[in-house]
Short mmCIF file of C-alpha atoms in Angstrom, two decimals:
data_model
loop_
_atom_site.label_atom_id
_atom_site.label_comp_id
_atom_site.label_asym_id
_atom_site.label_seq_id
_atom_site.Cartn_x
_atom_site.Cartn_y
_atom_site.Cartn_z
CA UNK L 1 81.32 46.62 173.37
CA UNK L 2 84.75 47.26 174.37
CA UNK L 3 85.84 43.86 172.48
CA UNK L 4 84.27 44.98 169.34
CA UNK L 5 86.88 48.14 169.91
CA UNK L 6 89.73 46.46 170.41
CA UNK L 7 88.90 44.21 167.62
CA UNK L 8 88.69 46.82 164.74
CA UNK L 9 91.87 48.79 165.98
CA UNK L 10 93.77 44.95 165.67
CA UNK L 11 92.50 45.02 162.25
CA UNK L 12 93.60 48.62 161.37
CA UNK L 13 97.37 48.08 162.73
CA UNK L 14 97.13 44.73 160.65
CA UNK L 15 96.44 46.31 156.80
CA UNK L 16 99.63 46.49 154.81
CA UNK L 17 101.52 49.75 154.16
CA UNK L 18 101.26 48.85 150.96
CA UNK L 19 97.71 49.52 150.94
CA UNK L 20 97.62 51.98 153.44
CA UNK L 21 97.73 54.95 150.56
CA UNK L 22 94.13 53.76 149.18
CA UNK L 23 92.56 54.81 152.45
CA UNK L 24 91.44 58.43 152.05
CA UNK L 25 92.04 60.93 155.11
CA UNK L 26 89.91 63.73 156.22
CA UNK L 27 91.69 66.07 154.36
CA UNK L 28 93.49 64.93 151.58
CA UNK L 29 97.05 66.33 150.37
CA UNK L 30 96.92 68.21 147.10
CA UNK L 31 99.66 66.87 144.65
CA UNK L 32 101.96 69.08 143.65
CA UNK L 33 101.47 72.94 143.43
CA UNK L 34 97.97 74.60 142.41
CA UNK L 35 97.61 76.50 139.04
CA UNK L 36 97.62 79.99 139.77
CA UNK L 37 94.16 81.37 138.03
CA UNK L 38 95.50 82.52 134.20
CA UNK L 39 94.14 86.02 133.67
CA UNK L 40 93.22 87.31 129.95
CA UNK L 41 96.03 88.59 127.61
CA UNK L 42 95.48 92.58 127.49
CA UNK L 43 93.62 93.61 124.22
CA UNK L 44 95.93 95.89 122.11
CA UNK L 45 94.60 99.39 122.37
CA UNK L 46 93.25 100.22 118.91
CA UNK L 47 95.04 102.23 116.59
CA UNK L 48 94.28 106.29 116.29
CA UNK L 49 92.50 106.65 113.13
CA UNK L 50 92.45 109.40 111.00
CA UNK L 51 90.84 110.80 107.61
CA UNK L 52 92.95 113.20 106.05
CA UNK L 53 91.23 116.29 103.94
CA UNK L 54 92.67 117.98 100.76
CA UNK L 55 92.62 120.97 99.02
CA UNK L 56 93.61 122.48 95.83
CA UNK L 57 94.74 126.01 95.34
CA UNK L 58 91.60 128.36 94.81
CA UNK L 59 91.03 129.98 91.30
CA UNK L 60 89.82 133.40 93.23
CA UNK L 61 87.67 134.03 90.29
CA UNK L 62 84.33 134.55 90.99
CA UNK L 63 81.62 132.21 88.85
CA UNK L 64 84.32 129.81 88.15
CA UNK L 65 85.26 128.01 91.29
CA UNK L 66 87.99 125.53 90.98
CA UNK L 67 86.93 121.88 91.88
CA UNK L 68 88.91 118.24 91.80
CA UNK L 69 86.77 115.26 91.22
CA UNK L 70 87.85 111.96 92.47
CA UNK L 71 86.18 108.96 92.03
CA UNK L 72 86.98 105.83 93.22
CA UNK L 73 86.91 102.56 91.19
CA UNK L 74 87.12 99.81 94.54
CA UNK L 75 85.63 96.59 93.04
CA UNK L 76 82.57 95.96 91.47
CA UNK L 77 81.70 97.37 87.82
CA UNK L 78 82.07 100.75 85.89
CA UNK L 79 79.34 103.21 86.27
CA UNK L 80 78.45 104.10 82.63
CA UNK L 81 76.47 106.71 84.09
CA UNK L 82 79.05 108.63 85.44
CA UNK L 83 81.76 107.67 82.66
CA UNK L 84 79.46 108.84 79.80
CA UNK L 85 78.85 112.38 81.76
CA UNK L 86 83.22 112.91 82.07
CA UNK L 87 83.53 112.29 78.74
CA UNK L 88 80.75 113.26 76.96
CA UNK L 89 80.91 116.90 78.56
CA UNK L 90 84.87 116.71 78.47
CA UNK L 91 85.02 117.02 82.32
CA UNK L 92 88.93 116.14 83.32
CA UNK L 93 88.89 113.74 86.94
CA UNK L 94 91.28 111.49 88.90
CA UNK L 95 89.95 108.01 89.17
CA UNK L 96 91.98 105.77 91.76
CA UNK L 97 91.85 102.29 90.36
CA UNK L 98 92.29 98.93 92.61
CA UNK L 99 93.99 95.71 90.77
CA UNK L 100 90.89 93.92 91.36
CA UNK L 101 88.32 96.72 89.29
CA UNK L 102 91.24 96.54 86.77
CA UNK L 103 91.04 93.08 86.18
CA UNK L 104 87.13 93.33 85.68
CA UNK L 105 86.79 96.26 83.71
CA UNK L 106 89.21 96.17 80.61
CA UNK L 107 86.45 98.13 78.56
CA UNK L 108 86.17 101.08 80.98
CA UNK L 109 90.14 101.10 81.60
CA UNK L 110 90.36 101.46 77.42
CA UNK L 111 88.11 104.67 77.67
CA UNK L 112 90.43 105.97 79.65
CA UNK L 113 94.08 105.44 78.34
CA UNK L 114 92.01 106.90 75.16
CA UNK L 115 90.80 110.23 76.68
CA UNK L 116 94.74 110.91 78.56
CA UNK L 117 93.69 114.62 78.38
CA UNK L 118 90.70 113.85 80.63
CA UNK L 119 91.47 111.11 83.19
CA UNK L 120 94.47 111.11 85.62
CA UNK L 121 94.43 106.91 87.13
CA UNK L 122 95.42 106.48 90.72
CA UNK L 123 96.32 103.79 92.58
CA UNK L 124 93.43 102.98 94.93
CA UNK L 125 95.55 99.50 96.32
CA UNK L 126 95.81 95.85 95.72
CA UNK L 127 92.83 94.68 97.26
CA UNK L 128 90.78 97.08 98.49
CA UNK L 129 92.40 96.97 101.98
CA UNK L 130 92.39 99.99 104.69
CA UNK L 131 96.28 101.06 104.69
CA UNK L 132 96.24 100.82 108.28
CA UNK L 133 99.28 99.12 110.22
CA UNK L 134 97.77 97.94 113.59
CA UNK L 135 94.70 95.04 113.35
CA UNK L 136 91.90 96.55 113.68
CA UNK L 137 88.28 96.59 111.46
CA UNK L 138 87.05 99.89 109.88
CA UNK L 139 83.43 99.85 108.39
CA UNK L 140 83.83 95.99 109.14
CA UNK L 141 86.78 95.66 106.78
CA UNK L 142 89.39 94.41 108.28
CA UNK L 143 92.90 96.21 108.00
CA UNK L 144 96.12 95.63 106.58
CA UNK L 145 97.26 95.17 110.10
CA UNK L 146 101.42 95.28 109.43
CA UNK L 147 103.80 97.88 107.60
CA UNK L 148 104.57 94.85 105.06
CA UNK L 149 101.05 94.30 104.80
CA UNK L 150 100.32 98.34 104.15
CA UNK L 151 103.70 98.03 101.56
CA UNK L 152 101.88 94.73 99.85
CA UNK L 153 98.85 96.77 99.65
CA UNK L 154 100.33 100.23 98.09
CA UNK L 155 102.64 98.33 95.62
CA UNK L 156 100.29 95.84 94.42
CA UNK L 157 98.25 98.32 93.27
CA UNK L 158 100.55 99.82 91.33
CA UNK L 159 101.94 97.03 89.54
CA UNK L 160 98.23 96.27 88.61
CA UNK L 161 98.46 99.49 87.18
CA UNK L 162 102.00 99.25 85.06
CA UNK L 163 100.91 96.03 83.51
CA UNK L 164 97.17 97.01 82.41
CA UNK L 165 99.69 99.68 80.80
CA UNK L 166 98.59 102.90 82.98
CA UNK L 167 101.66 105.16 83.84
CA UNK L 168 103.52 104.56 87.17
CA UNK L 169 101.30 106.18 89.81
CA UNK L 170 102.26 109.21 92.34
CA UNK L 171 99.25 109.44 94.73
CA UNK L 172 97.55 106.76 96.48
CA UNK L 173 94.46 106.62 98.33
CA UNK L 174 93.23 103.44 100.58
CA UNK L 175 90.34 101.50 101.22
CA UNK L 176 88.09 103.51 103.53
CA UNK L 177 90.43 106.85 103.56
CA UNK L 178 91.28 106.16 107.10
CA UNK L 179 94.96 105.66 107.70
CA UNK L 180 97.23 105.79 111.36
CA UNK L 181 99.95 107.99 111.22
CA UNK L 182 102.58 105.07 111.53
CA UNK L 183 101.33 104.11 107.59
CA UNK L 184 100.83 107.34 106.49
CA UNK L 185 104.67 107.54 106.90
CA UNK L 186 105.31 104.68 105.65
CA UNK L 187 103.64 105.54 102.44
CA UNK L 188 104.80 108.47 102.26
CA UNK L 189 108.49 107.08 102.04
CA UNK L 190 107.13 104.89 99.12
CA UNK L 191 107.24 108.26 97.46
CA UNK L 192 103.33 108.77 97.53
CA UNK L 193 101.62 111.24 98.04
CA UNK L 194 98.16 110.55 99.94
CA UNK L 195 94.87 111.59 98.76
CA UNK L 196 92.39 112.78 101.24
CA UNK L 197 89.49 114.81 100.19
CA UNK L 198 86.81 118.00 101.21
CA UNK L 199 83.05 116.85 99.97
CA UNK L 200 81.76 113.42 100.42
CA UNK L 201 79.69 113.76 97.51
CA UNK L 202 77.96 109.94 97.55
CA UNK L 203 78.71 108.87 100.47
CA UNK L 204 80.23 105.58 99.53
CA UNK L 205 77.75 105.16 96.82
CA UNK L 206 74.82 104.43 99.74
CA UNK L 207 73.45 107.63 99.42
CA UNK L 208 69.98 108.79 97.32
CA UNK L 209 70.64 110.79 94.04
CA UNK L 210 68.92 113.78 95.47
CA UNK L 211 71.24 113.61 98.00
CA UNK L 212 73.99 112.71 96.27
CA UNK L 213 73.16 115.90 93.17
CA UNK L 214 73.01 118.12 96.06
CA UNK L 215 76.00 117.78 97.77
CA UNK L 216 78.80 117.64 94.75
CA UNK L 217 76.88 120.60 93.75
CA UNK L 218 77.20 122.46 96.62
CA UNK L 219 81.90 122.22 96.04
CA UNK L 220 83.41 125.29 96.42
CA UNK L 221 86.63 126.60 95.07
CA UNK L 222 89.29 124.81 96.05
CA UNK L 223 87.05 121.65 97.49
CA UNK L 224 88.23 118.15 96.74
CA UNK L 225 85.20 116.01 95.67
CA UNK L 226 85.24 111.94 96.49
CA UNK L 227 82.51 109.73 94.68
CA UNK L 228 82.53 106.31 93.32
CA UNK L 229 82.22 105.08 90.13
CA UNK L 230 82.03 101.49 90.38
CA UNK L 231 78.32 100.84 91.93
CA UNK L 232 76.12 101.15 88.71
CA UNK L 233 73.25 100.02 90.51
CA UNK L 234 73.13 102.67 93.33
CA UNK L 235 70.95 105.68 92.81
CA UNK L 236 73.79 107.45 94.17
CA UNK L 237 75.22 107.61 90.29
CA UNK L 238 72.77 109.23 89.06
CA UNK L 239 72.94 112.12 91.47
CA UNK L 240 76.73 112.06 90.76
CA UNK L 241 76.28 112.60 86.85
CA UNK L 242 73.31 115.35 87.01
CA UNK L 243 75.69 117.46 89.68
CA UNK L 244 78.41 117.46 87.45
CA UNK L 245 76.02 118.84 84.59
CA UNK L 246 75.23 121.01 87.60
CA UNK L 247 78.57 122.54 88.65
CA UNK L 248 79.47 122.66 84.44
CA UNK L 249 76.61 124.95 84.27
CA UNK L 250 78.02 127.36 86.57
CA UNK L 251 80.84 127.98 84.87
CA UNK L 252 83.28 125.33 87.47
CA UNK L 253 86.71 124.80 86.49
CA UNK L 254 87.53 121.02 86.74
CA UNK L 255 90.91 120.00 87.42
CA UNK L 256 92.72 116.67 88.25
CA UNK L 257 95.47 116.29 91.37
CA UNK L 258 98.18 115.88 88.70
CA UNK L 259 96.79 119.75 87.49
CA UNK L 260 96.97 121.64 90.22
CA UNK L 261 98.94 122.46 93.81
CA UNK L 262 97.08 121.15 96.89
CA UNK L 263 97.34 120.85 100.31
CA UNK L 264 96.75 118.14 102.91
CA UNK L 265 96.53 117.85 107.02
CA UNK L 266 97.95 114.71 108.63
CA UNK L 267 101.39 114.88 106.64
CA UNK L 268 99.92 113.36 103.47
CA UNK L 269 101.45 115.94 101.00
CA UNK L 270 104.42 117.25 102.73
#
């Protein structure tokens, strides 16, 4: 037994250096340093949202509360519905237009550079993008996410405008209506003024015409009505154009932004 010892250790001592290193040990040596464990990048904290509202100044007469109807025209195709109503009952309105409803609705766009005494066009943007500065997803859209990307967004639109021949724009009003404060400034110092609003009459166009009659109905002077007037398959239309038969009826005054003085939170009018 004690041969067969001293044997093996002979052969041990007797392996080359040079092949020493293919051995292994107990307890290995790590090469190099370890990794330390990478943690996450920090999420950006989202940006503080707001929706701004707007007034107009009150007529203080009593049966013939003063009311601004806005419609928005975001993509999509023109409500006849609801275009028929403004001008068959002469009913003045501010419709904010995006480049991309321009482009698809020359015949609607004609009706109103022809009835100027009636419809006041706004710029609604570019591309239908929330005029928000930060990355972040409102109703699923996603947002402009940079000041050049808000800037793209508000001057876009209005180019849009100038060449379908619609005068230079003053007021703007973004995908969604949410804004942060950051582009609401920024906007501003375009030279726009930013149009929030007091009724949701439709809802976004998602809303029943029941609904949708009931709640445009129910302005009060000074309100500032939103609706939309590019969804012509939405029952939401239809309650738009029997509530302004509605408020006609009861002796409303109907004005457009460009009419009136107003008054907006969040630093959109000052």
């Amino acid at each position: 037994m004690n041969r067969i010892l001293l044997a093996s250790a002979f052969l041990l001592v007797s392996i080359p250096a040079a092949f020493a290193d293919g051995i292994p040990s107990a307890a290995p040596t790590a090469v190099g340093p370890v990794p330390a464990a990478v943690s996450p990048a920090p999420k950006a904290p989202a940006p503080k949202l707001v929706e701004p509202h707007l007034h107009i100044a009150r007529s203080n007469l009593a049966g013939h509360a003063r009311i601004a109807l806005t419609f928005d025209a975001c993509m999509g195709q023109a409500d006849e519905r609801i275009l028929s109503t403004l001008v068959g009952e002469r009913i003045p309105a501010t419709i904010f237009v995006t480049a991309r409803w321009l482009k698809r609705n020359p015949a609607a766009v004609a009706v109103f550079l022809q009835n100027p005494d009636l419809f006041e066009l706004e710029n609604h943007g570019q591309n239908h993008i929330p005029a928000v500065d930060a990355p972040t997803l409102i109703y699923g859209i996603a947002s402009a996410g940079s000041p050049q990307a808000v800037r793209q967004e508000v001057e876009g639109g209005a180019a849009a405008m100038v060449a379908a021949g619609i005068p230079a724009p003053h007021w703007f009003r973004g995908s969604t209506a949410k804004y942060d404060l950051s582009a609401i400034g920024e906007i501003r110092a375009m030279g726009y003024r930013i149009a929030g609003y007091s009724v949701n009459g439709d809802g976004g166009s998602l809303l029943g015409a029941v609904i949708t009659e009931k709640r445009i109905a129910s302005a009060k002077d000074g309100d500032v009505v939103i609706s939309h007037i590019n969804q012509p398959t939405h029952a939401a239309g239809e309650g738009v154009a029997k509530a302004l038969v509605d408020l006609k009826a009861k002796g409303t005054q109907f004005v457009r932004l460009e009419d009136v003085e107003d008054t907006g939170d969040d630093k959109t009018t000052e």
